[in-house]
């Protein structure tokens, strides 16, 4: 699937398009299909997202979303060297998910 | 230390307000990102993987306790409690909000700091010897010259839109502690026939096309220093390759024209400029110099009590000989075993500031190796200093050892990265520390970059590691034989790349080759230069 991501304009946080808005959690991301241009026109005008782009991902059997590129997986979770600052500080498997 | 005069302060304050307005207009939608990006970059604000990143300039790496404390407070208030000291003697914050950026710049301005010219195609922060004004082996303190260059290059209208970024380093000792010849311009303050002047090295750099700067003039009188630098830049500004980002650095121009032709053009421009009298009055240098006058050194004990072996090791490893024999410069390692090279927490920064006030005449330095120096510590105070540092996790006795590696932020933070750098640094330091090999290896400079931009100086590492992307998987190229000291050389790639585990093992193997082949007091680099690449390659790639 193709997911839409960018950074929150105000905070810089990594955000993912959920179909109706933005979430910091990649698992909330939806397939944007052919609507990208439409979404971007509204969202950029609304000043909610900065430097948005579309990237490849897969939805796993458990419903979670896994970006295809390691860079997007690092973005989705946080620096691998500071798990304490990641979105899942208590998940011991988070690092394996990135790599 | 230099103190802002009313002009410096007014310029910086005005810039904060200008940026506040620009950020407000971006947030309210009057500016698009395309319009805003060049404006934020002029103020050191990047967008990285996880958030905005702010790069703060620390001119020639010198700062006082109040400034270090302000950096700590910003880390705690606006970031996540830490900052990253960089190879260009600056500090980067990784988790900045656009909403806060102007307030941060205002906090910085209160302590005479800013983020101006820390990005973009302009003259960047001038770097220098971290032991400047303290080292036993320097001719003069290079910082007044660096400061003069800073003033000249700040907001210089002619050099605001250069073909590409421009980095200058100034040193004043035979020993090069600032990677001078790997800068766009390297200036060495020298003495000739009793007169002090400058040698100019132009066209060095790392990145995707590393080059060592050739010397283009062995002596420029101090009364013509700025004019000569300006002539070097003018020729570049006129002919630098604006059409191709990858060929836009001055090193490419010097290389393509050839050193002789480039020099001829600079000399021609220089002669012309001398007639125009663009040099600032020499009085300005005289006004600057007293700011860097020696503090009031006092005589005291000249050696330490070595009965505590841990302390003695730290003294041997992490102190540098001072020009006053009752003092040393002390290196505070930001490379604890398994730690993140160059990171310091707000608490650690505040402690270093406090210790500088107590033991080093209120002064600190940032090293290009991502450590911190207290330049003037009384030998009598060393034990108390070390005790305080060690208790805060800042006492690692590893300067210039394999554990004192440089590592760029890599894929953990950087949007341009191909691979992570920091985990390699952590694993190597843990492995070598645990096996006790670090000690046996002595001076060994390991440098790691997460992509070809070479922020981690891998081209100049005795051992260099470069992260590459191999079909979406992190892969690492190993190189050997680089140096960024007075014997500058560029490292050569050993051969095919390695996985993360593989490259750690490879570093282990090449260090084994060194230990088995080493003669006398040779360092890794010396052995490599004597025996060449072949034995290392054999150890790495021969299946037999
Ligand atoms: C994370 C944000 C960073 C970005 C986007 C970035 C970007 C770049 C780029 C594009 C280059 C190559 C320039 C060229 O060859 O024209 C470069 C070079 C360099 N950067 Fe960075 N960098 C970053 C962080 C750092 C850090 C953290 C350090 C210090 C640890 C650093 C120090 C340097 C140095 C020393 C060079 C090579 C010297 C040179 O040839 O200019 N940079 N950087
Ligand atoms: S070398 Fe590459 S990965 Fe490392 S900080 Fe520079 S641009 Fe980023």
CSV table of N, CA and C in Angstrom, one decimal, chain A residues 6-14 24 44-47 49-53 68-82 84-87 95 98-99, chain B residues 25-30 33 40 47-52 80 82 95-100 340 343 411-418 420 422-423 426 469 472-474 500:
chain,number,residue,atom,x,y,z
A,6,UNK,N,4.6,12.9,6.7
A,6,UNK,CA,5.3,14.2,6.6
A,6,UNK,C,5.6,14.6,8.1
A,7,UNK,N,5.9,15.9,8.3
A,7,UNK,CA,6.1,16.3,9.7
A,7,UNK,C,5.1,17.4,10.0
A,8,UNK,N,4.6,17.4,11.2
A,8,UNK,CA,3.7,18.4,11.7
A,8,UNK,C,4.4,19.8,11.6
A,9,UNK,N,3.7,20.7,11.0
A,9,UNK,CA,4.3,22.0,10.7
A,9,UNK,C,4.8,22.6,12.0
A,10,UNK,N,4.0,22.6,13.0
A,10,UNK,CA,4.3,23.4,14.3
A,10,UNK,C,5.4,22.6,15.1
A,11,UNK,N,5.2,21.3,15.3
A,11,UNK,CA,6.0,20.6,16.2
A,11,UNK,C,7.1,19.8,15.6
A,12,UNK,N,7.0,19.6,14.3
A,12,UNK,CA,8.0,18.8,13.6
A,12,UNK,C,7.8,17.3,13.7
A,13,UNK,N,6.8,16.9,14.6
A,13,UNK,CA,6.5,15.5,14.8
A,13,UNK,C,6.3,14.7,13.5
A,14,UNK,N,6.7,13.5,13.4
A,14,UNK,CA,6.4,12.7,12.2
A,14,UNK,C,4.9,12.3,12.3
A,24,UNK,N,0.3,10.3,14.9
A,24,UNK,CA,1.7,10.0,15.1
A,24,UNK,C,2.1,8.6,15.0
A,44,UNK,N,-2.0,20.9,3.0
A,44,UNK,CA,-0.9,21.9,3.0
A,44,UNK,C,-1.5,23.3,3.2
A,45,UNK,N,-2.7,23.5,2.5
A,45,UNK,CA,-3.4,24.8,2.7
A,45,UNK,C,-3.8,25.0,4.1
A,46,UNK,N,-4.1,23.9,4.8
A,46,UNK,CA,-4.5,24.0,6.2
A,46,UNK,C,-3.3,24.2,7.2
A,47,UNK,N,-2.1,24.1,6.6
A,47,UNK,CA,-0.9,24.3,7.3
A,47,UNK,C,-0.7,23.3,8.5
A,49,UNK,N,0.7,20.0,7.7
A,49,UNK,CA,1.8,19.1,7.4
A,49,UNK,C,2.9,19.9,6.7
A,50,UNK,N,4.1,19.4,6.9
A,50,UNK,CA,5.2,20.0,6.3
A,50,UNK,C,6.0,18.9,5.5
A,51,UNK,N,6.4,19.3,4.3
A,51,UNK,CA,7.2,18.3,3.5
A,51,UNK,C,6.6,16.9,3.4
A,52,UNK,N,5.3,16.8,3.0
A,52,UNK,CA,4.7,15.5,2.9
A,52,UNK,C,5.2,14.7,1.7
A,53,UNK,N,5.2,13.4,1.8
A,53,UNK,CA,5.5,12.5,0.7
A,53,UNK,C,4.8,11.2,0.8
A,68,UNK,N,8.2,0.3,4.0
A,68,UNK,CA,9.2,-0.6,3.3
A,68,UNK,C,10.6,-0.1,3.6
A,69,UNK,N,10.8,1.2,3.7
A,69,UNK,CA,12.2,1.7,3.8
A,69,UNK,C,12.6,1.9,5.3
A,70,UNK,N,13.8,1.5,5.6
A,70,UNK,CA,14.3,1.6,7.0
A,70,UNK,C,14.2,3.0,7.5
A,71,UNK,N,14.4,4.0,6.6
A,71,UNK,CA,14.4,5.4,7.0
A,71,UNK,C,13.0,5.8,7.6
A,72,UNK,N,11.9,5.2,6.9
A,72,UNK,CA,10.6,5.5,7.4
A,72,UNK,C,10.3,4.7,8.6
A,73,UNK,N,10.9,3.6,8.8
A,73,UNK,CA,10.7,2.9,10.1
A,73,UNK,C,11.3,3.6,11.2
A,74,UNK,N,12.5,4.2,11.0
A,74,UNK,CA,13.2,5.0,12.0
A,74,UNK,C,12.3,6.2,12.3
A,75,UNK,N,11.7,6.8,11.3
A,75,UNK,CA,10.9,8.0,11.5
A,75,UNK,C,9.6,7.5,12.3
A,76,UNK,N,9.1,6.4,12.0
A,76,UNK,CA,7.9,5.9,12.6
A,76,UNK,C,8.0,5.7,14.1
A,77,UNK,N,9.2,5.3,14.5
A,77,UNK,CA,9.4,4.9,15.9
A,77,UNK,C,10.3,5.9,16.7
A,78,UNK,N,11.4,6.3,16.1
A,78,UNK,CA,12.3,7.2,16.8
A,78,UNK,C,13.7,6.6,16.7
A,79,UNK,N,14.7,7.3,17.2
A,79,UNK,CA,16.1,6.9,17.0
A,79,UNK,C,16.3,5.5,17.7
A,80,UNK,N,17.0,4.6,17.0
A,80,UNK,CA,17.2,3.3,17.6
A,80,UNK,C,18.1,3.3,18.8
A,81,UNK,N,18.9,4.4,18.9
A,81,UNK,CA,19.8,4.5,20.0
A,81,UNK,C,19.2,5.1,21.2
A,82,UNK,N,18.0,5.6,21.1
A,82,UNK,CA,17.3,6.2,22.3
A,82,UNK,C,15.9,5.6,22.4
A,84,UNK,N,14.3,5.0,24.8
A,84,UNK,CA,13.5,5.8,25.8
A,84,UNK,C,12.7,6.9,25.2
A,85,UNK,N,13.2,7.4,24.1
A,85,UNK,CA,12.5,8.6,23.5
A,85,UNK,C,11.6,8.2,22.3
A,86,UNK,N,11.6,6.9,22.1
A,86,UNK,CA,10.8,6.4,20.9
A,86,UNK,C,9.3,6.4,21.3
A,87,UNK,N,8.5,6.1,20.3
A,87,UNK,CA,7.0,6.0,20.6
A,87,UNK,C,6.6,4.8,21.4
A,95,UNK,N,13.0,-2.4,18.4
A,95,UNK,CA,14.2,-2.2,17.6
A,95,UNK,C,14.3,-3.2,16.4
A,98,UNK,N,12.3,-2.2,13.5
A,98,UNK,CA,13.0,-1.2,12.6
A,98,UNK,C,14.0,-1.8,11.7
A,99,UNK,N,14.8,-2.7,12.3
A,99,UNK,CA,15.9,-3.2,11.5
A,99,UNK,C,15.4,-4.3,10.6
B,25,UNK,N,4.9,34.0,10.1
B,25,UNK,CA,4.3,34.0,8.8
B,25,UNK,C,4.2,32.6,8.2
B,26,UNK,N,5.2,31.8,8.5
B,26,UNK,CA,5.1,30.4,8.1
B,26,UNK,C,3.9,29.7,8.8
B,27,UNK,N,3.8,29.9,10.1
B,27,UNK,CA,2.8,29.2,10.8
B,27,UNK,C,1.4,29.7,10.5
B,28,UNK,N,1.2,31.0,10.1
B,28,UNK,CA,-0.1,31.4,9.7
B,28,UNK,C,-0.4,31.2,8.2
B,29,UNK,N,0.6,30.7,7.5
B,29,UNK,CA,0.3,30.3,6.1
B,29,UNK,C,0.7,31.4,5.1
B,30,UNK,N,1.2,32.5,5.6
B,30,UNK,CA,1.5,33.5,4.5
B,30,UNK,C,2.8,33.1,3.8
B,33,UNK,N,6.4,26.5,2.4
B,33,UNK,CA,7.7,25.9,2.8
B,33,UNK,C,8.8,26.3,1.9
B,40,UNK,N,14.7,29.8,7.2
B,40,UNK,CA,15.0,29.0,8.4
B,40,UNK,C,16.4,28.5,8.4
B,47,UNK,N,15.0,20.6,8.9
B,47,UNK,CA,14.0,19.6,9.3
B,47,UNK,C,14.7,18.2,9.1
B,48,UNK,N,14.7,17.5,10.2
B,48,UNK,CA,15.4,16.2,10.1
B,48,UNK,C,14.4,15.0,10.3
B,49,UNK,N,14.8,13.8,10.6
B,49,UNK,CA,13.9,12.7,10.6
B,49,UNK,C,12.7,12.9,11.6
B,50,UNK,N,13.0,13.3,12.8
B,50,UNK,CA,12.0,13.3,13.8
B,50,UNK,C,11.4,14.6,14.2
B,51,UNK,N,12.1,15.7,13.8
B,51,UNK,CA,11.6,17.0,14.2
B,51,UNK,C,12.5,18.0,13.5
B,52,UNK,N,12.3,19.3,13.9
B,52,UNK,CA,13.2,20.3,13.4
B,52,UNK,C,14.5,20.1,14.2
B,80,UNK,N,14.8,17.5,24.4
B,80,UNK,CA,14.5,16.4,25.3
B,80,UNK,C,15.7,16.1,26.3
B,82,UNK,N,18.9,17.0,26.1
B,82,UNK,CA,20.3,16.7,25.7
B,82,UNK,C,20.6,17.5,24.4
B,95,UNK,N,15.2,17.9,18.7
B,95,UNK,CA,13.8,17.8,18.8
B,95,UNK,C,13.1,19.2,19.0
B,96,UNK,N,13.4,20.1,18.1
B,96,UNK,CA,12.9,21.4,18.2
B,96,UNK,C,11.6,21.6,17.5
B,97,UNK,N,10.7,22.4,18.2
B,97,UNK,CA,9.4,22.8,17.6
B,97,UNK,C,9.6,24.1,16.9
B,98,UNK,N,9.0,24.2,15.7
B,98,UNK,CA,9.0,25.5,15.0
B,98,UNK,C,8.4,26.6,15.9
B,99,UNK,N,7.4,26.3,16.6
B,99,UNK,CA,6.8,27.3,17.5
B,99,UNK,C,7.7,27.9,18.5
B,100,UNK,N,8.7,27.1,18.9
B,100,UNK,CA,9.7,27.5,19.9
B,100,UNK,C,10.9,28.2,19.4
B,340,UNK,N,26.7,7.6,23.3
B,340,UNK,CA,26.5,8.2,21.9
B,340,UNK,C,27.5,9.3,21.8
B,343,UNK,N,27.1,13.4,22.5
B,343,UNK,CA,25.9,13.8,23.2
B,343,UNK,C,26.2,14.1,24.7
B,411,UNK,N,21.6,7.5,10.4
B,411,UNK,CA,20.2,7.2,10.2
B,411,UNK,C,19.3,7.3,11.4
B,412,UNK,N,19.9,7.4,12.6
B,412,UNK,CA,19.1,7.6,13.7
B,412,UNK,C,18.4,9.0,13.8
B,413,UNK,N,19.1,9.9,13.1
B,413,UNK,CA,18.5,11.3,13.2
B,413,UNK,C,18.5,12.0,11.8
B,414,UNK,N,19.4,11.6,10.9
B,414,UNK,CA,19.7,12.5,9.8
B,414,UNK,C,18.9,12.1,8.5
B,415,UNK,N,18.2,13.0,7.9
B,415,UNK,CA,17.4,12.7,6.7
B,415,UNK,C,18.2,12.3,5.5
B,416,UNK,N,19.5,12.6,5.5
B,416,UNK,CA,20.3,12.3,4.3
B,416,UNK,C,21.0,10.9,4.5
B,417,UNK,N,20.9,10.3,5.6
B,417,UNK,CA,21.7,9.1,5.9
B,417,UNK,C,21.3,7.9,5.1
B,418,UNK,N,22.3,7.0,4.9
B,418,UNK,CA,22.1,5.7,4.3
B,418,UNK,C,22.0,4.6,5.4
B,420,UNK,N,23.0,3.7,9.8
B,420,UNK,CA,23.2,4.3,11.2
B,420,UNK,C,24.7,4.3,11.5
B,422,UNK,N,25.8,5.6,14.9
B,422,UNK,CA,25.9,5.6,16.3
B,422,UNK,C,26.0,4.2,16.9
B,423,UNK,N,25.1,3.3,16.4
B,423,UNK,CA,25.2,1.9,17.0
B,423,UNK,C,26.5,1.2,16.8
B,426,UNK,N,28.9,2.6,19.3
B,426,UNK,CA,28.6,2.0,20.6
B,426,UNK,C,29.1,0.6,20.8
B,469,UNK,N,23.8,2.3,1.4
B,469,UNK,CA,22.5,1.6,1.3
B,469,UNK,C,22.6,0.6,0.2
B,472,UNK,N,18.4,-1.3,0.3
B,472,UNK,CA,17.5,-1.1,1.4
B,472,UNK,C,18.1,-1.6,2.7
B,473,UNK,N,19.3,-2.3,2.7
B,473,UNK,CA,19.9,-2.8,3.9
B,473,UNK,C,21.2,-2.0,4.2
B,474,UNK,N,21.4,-1.7,5.5
B,474,UNK,CA,22.6,-1.0,5.8
B,474,UNK,C,23.8,-1.8,5.5
B,500,UNK,N,26.6,-4.9,9.4
B,500,UNK,CA,26.9,-4.2,10.6
B,500,UNK,C,27.8,-5.1,11.5
